[in-house]
Amino acid sequence: MAVQDRIKRYRRSGGAADLVRVEVLVPADRRGDILSEAARMRNEHRLRKERLQRSIDQALSLYRLRILDNIDLDRLSDLKEKSRVVANALMERGDARAFAIGRRMLAELGS
C-alpha cells in the first residue's frame, strides 16, 4: 500500500478520523503555546471519546436486550451517533439507572 493511501485511510477511519489539520501563522516565540494548546485539545478529545465508549459499554452490558431490540449499532458511522442512539434508547426504555446513564451520555455529547 502506498504511503499516501495509508495516510488517507488513517485520516478517514483511523485515530485521526475526527481530527483536522490546521495551519496558522504565529510569532516564533509563541509557537510553543500553540503546540501545547493543541496537545491539550487532543487529550481532552481523546478522554471524551474514552468516556463515551465506556458509557456505551456499560449500557450495553447492563441493558443490551432491553434497549437494542431493533437497533443495529454497526450501521452507525461514528461514536457520537452511537452514543446519541444508545442514550435515547436508555432514556426511553430503561429504568432509573438507565435514564441516568443516558442523561450523562447526552451531557457529555453536549459539552
PDB file of C-alpha atoms in Angstrom:
ATOM      1  CA  MET A   1       0.000   0.000   0.000  1.00  0.00           C
ATOM      2  CA  ALA A   2       1.334   3.391  -0.921  1.00  0.00           C
ATOM      3  CA  VAL A   3       2.171   5.848   1.817  1.00  0.00           C
ATOM      4  CA  GLN A   4      -0.401   8.382   0.601  1.00  0.00           C
ATOM      5  CA  ASP A   5      -3.147   5.716   0.604  1.00  0.00           C
ATOM      6  CA  ARG A   6      -2.233   4.714   4.151  1.00  0.00           C
ATOM      7  CA  ILE A   7      -2.346   8.351   5.290  1.00  0.00           C
ATOM      8  CA  LYS A   8      -5.753   8.877   3.656  1.00  0.00           C
ATOM      9  CA  ARG A   9      -7.128   5.729   5.290  1.00  0.00           C
ATOM     10  CA  TYR A  10      -5.743   6.805   8.701  1.00  0.00           C
ATOM     11  CA  ARG A  11      -7.409  10.207   8.397  1.00  0.00           C
ATOM     12  CA  ARG A  12     -10.684   8.666   7.220  1.00  0.00           C
ATOM     13  CA  SER A  13     -11.048   5.732   9.630  1.00  0.00           C
ATOM     14  CA  GLY A  14      -8.059   5.617  11.973  1.00  0.00           C
ATOM     15  CA  GLY A  15      -7.031   7.509  15.053  1.00  0.00           C
ATOM     16  CA  ALA A  16      -7.174  10.833  13.226  1.00  0.00           C
ATOM     17  CA  ALA A  17     -10.613  10.260  11.711  1.00  0.00           C
ATOM     18  CA  ASP A  18     -12.247  13.079  13.624  1.00  0.00           C
ATOM     19  CA  LEU A  19      -9.322  15.499  13.706  1.00  0.00           C
ATOM     20  CA  VAL A  20      -8.444  18.182  11.181  1.00  0.00           C
ATOM     21  CA  ARG A  21      -5.124  19.690  10.266  1.00  0.00           C
ATOM     22  CA  VAL A  22      -4.814  23.432  10.902  1.00  0.00           C
ATOM     23  CA  GLU A  23      -2.101  25.750   9.705  1.00  0.00           C
ATOM     24  CA  VAL A  24      -1.735  29.132  11.357  1.00  0.00           C
ATOM     25  CA  LEU A  25       0.852  31.841  11.441  1.00  0.00           C
ATOM     26  CA  VAL A  26       2.026  32.932  14.889  1.00  0.00           C
ATOM     27  CA  PRO A  27       5.056  34.749  16.245  1.00  0.00           C
ATOM     28  CA  ALA A  28       8.036  32.416  16.614  1.00  0.00           C
ATOM     29  CA  ASP A  29       8.238  32.910  20.374  1.00  0.00           C
ATOM     30  CA  ARG A  30       4.573  31.829  20.804  1.00  0.00           C
ATOM     31  CA  ARG A  31       4.881  28.578  18.788  1.00  0.00           C
ATOM     32  CA  GLY A  32       5.157  26.525  21.964  1.00  0.00           C
ATOM     33  CA  ASP A  33       1.903  27.997  23.266  1.00  0.00           C
ATOM     34  CA  ILE A  34       0.021  26.878  20.164  1.00  0.00           C
ATOM     35  CA  LEU A  35       1.559  23.404  20.266  1.00  0.00           C
ATOM     36  CA  SER A  36       0.741  22.914  23.945  1.00  0.00           C
ATOM     37  CA  GLU A  37      -2.830  24.148  23.426  1.00  0.00           C
ATOM     38  CA  ALA A  38      -3.276  21.738  20.505  1.00  0.00           C
ATOM     39  CA  ALA A  39      -1.923  18.872  22.621  1.00  0.00           C
ATOM     40  CA  ARG A  40      -4.347  19.785  25.416  1.00  0.00           C
ATOM     41  CA  MET A  41      -7.287  19.827  22.967  1.00  0.00           C
ATOM     42  CA  ARG A  42      -6.307  16.445  21.513  1.00  0.00           C
ATOM     43  CA  ASN A  43      -6.019  14.982  25.002  1.00  0.00           C
ATOM     44  CA  GLU A  44      -9.456  16.317  26.021  1.00  0.00           C
ATOM     45  CA  HIS A  45     -10.934  14.955  22.808  1.00  0.00           C
ATOM     46  CA  ARG A  46      -9.370  11.543  23.397  1.00  0.00           C
ATOM     47  CA  LEU A  47     -10.590  11.416  27.015  1.00  0.00           C
ATOM     48  CA  ARG A  48     -14.101  12.423  25.949  1.00  0.00           C
ATOM     49  CA  LYS A  49     -14.176   9.621  23.378  1.00  0.00           C
ATOM     50  CA  GLU A  50     -12.976   7.143  26.014  1.00  0.00           C
ATOM     51  CA  ARG A  51     -15.701   8.259  28.445  1.00  0.00           C
ATOM     52  CA  LEU A  52     -18.367   7.907  25.762  1.00  0.00           C
ATOM     53  CA  GLN A  53     -17.102   4.449  24.831  1.00  0.00           C
ATOM     54  CA  ARG A  54     -17.093   3.371  28.498  1.00  0.00           C
ATOM     55  CA  SER A  55     -20.668   4.635  28.873  1.00  0.00           C
ATOM     56  CA  ILE A  56     -21.761   2.713  25.777  1.00  0.00           C
ATOM     57  CA  ASP A  57     -20.026  -0.423  27.023  1.00  0.00           C
ATOM     58  CA  GLN A  58     -21.666  -0.077  30.443  1.00  0.00           C
ATOM     59  CA  ALA A  59     -25.094   0.474  28.921  1.00  0.00           C
ATOM     60  CA  LEU A  60     -24.750  -2.489  26.607  1.00  0.00           C
ATOM     61  CA  SER A  61     -23.525  -4.785  29.355  1.00  0.00           C
ATOM     62  CA  LEU A  62     -26.482  -3.843  31.569  1.00  0.00           C
ATOM     63  CA  TYR A  63     -29.325  -3.279  29.081  1.00  0.00           C
ATOM     64  CA  ARG A  64     -28.377  -4.716  25.685  1.00  0.00           C
ATOM     65  CA  LEU A  65     -31.545  -6.720  25.037  1.00  0.00           C
ATOM     66  CA  ARG A  66     -33.901  -4.180  26.553  1.00  0.00           C
ATOM     67  CA  ILE A  67     -32.708  -1.179  24.603  1.00  0.00           C
ATOM     68  CA  LEU A  68     -31.351  -2.633  21.375  1.00  0.00           C
ATOM     69  CA  ASP A  69     -34.231  -4.854  20.315  1.00  0.00           C
ATOM     70  CA  ASN A  70     -34.344  -3.371  16.794  1.00  0.00           C
ATOM     71  CA  ILE A  71     -31.264  -1.121  16.673  1.00  0.00           C
ATOM     72  CA  ASP A  72     -28.131  -2.076  14.734  1.00  0.00           C
ATOM     73  CA  LEU A  73     -25.248  -0.009  16.104  1.00  0.00           C
ATOM     74  CA  ASP A  74     -22.861  -1.360  13.476  1.00  0.00           C
ATOM     75  CA  ARG A  75     -24.670   0.651  10.822  1.00  0.00           C
ATOM     76  CA  LEU A  76     -23.823   3.918  12.574  1.00  0.00           C
ATOM     77  CA  SER A  77     -20.642   5.549  11.399  1.00  0.00           C
ATOM     78  CA  ASP A  78     -19.123   7.258  14.423  1.00  0.00           C
ATOM     79  CA  LEU A  79     -19.056   7.243  18.200  1.00  0.00           C
ATOM     80  CA  LYS A  80     -21.214  10.376  18.556  1.00  0.00           C
ATOM     81  CA  GLU A  81     -24.066   8.825  16.577  1.00  0.00           C
ATOM     82  CA  LYS A  82     -23.833   5.570  18.531  1.00  0.00           C
ATOM     83  CA  SER A  83     -23.777   7.461  21.825  1.00  0.00           C
ATOM     84  CA  ARG A  84     -26.817   9.532  20.906  1.00  0.00           C
ATOM     85  CA  VAL A  85     -28.819   6.459  19.812  1.00  0.00           C
ATOM     86  CA  VAL A  86     -27.867   4.445  22.898  1.00  0.00           C
ATOM     87  CA  ALA A  87     -28.576   7.393  25.220  1.00  0.00           C
ATOM     88  CA  ASN A  88     -32.027   7.955  23.725  1.00  0.00           C
ATOM     89  CA  ALA A  89     -32.813   4.238  23.891  1.00  0.00           C
ATOM     90  CA  LEU A  90     -31.705   4.109  27.529  1.00  0.00           C
ATOM     91  CA  MET A  91     -33.912   7.045  28.425  1.00  0.00           C
ATOM     92  CA  GLU A  92     -36.943   5.686  26.581  1.00  0.00           C
ATOM     93  CA  ARG A  93     -36.785   2.009  27.504  1.00  0.00           C
ATOM     94  CA  GLY A  94     -34.682   1.691  30.631  1.00  0.00           C
ATOM     95  CA  ASP A  95     -35.151   2.081  34.336  1.00  0.00           C
ATOM     96  CA  ALA A  96     -33.954   4.978  36.524  1.00  0.00           C
ATOM     97  CA  ARG A  97     -30.300   3.912  36.330  1.00  0.00           C
ATOM     98  CA  ALA A  98     -30.543   3.615  32.536  1.00  0.00           C
ATOM     99  CA  PHE A  99     -32.105   7.078  32.384  1.00  0.00           C
ATOM    100  CA  ALA A 100     -29.201   8.480  34.429  1.00  0.00           C
ATOM    101  CA  ILE A 101     -26.634   6.835  32.147  1.00  0.00           C
ATOM    102  CA  GLY A 102     -28.442   8.213  29.105  1.00  0.00           C
ATOM    103  CA  ARG A 103     -28.545  11.741  30.535  1.00  0.00           C
ATOM    104  CA  ARG A 104     -24.826  11.536  31.354  1.00  0.00           C
ATOM    105  CA  MET A 105     -24.069  10.445  27.786  1.00  0.00           C
ATOM    106  CA  LEU A 106     -26.131  13.283  26.318  1.00  0.00           C
ATOM    107  CA  ALA A 107     -24.433  15.774  28.641  1.00  0.00           C
ATOM    108  CA  GLU A 108     -21.043  14.501  27.504  1.00  0.00           C
ATOM    109  CA  LEU A 109     -22.095  14.917  23.883  1.00  0.00           C
ATOM    110  CA  GLY A 110     -23.265  18.452  24.530  1.00  0.00           C
ATOM    111  CA  SER A 111     -20.021  19.607  26.084  1.00  0.00           C
TER     112      SER A 111
END
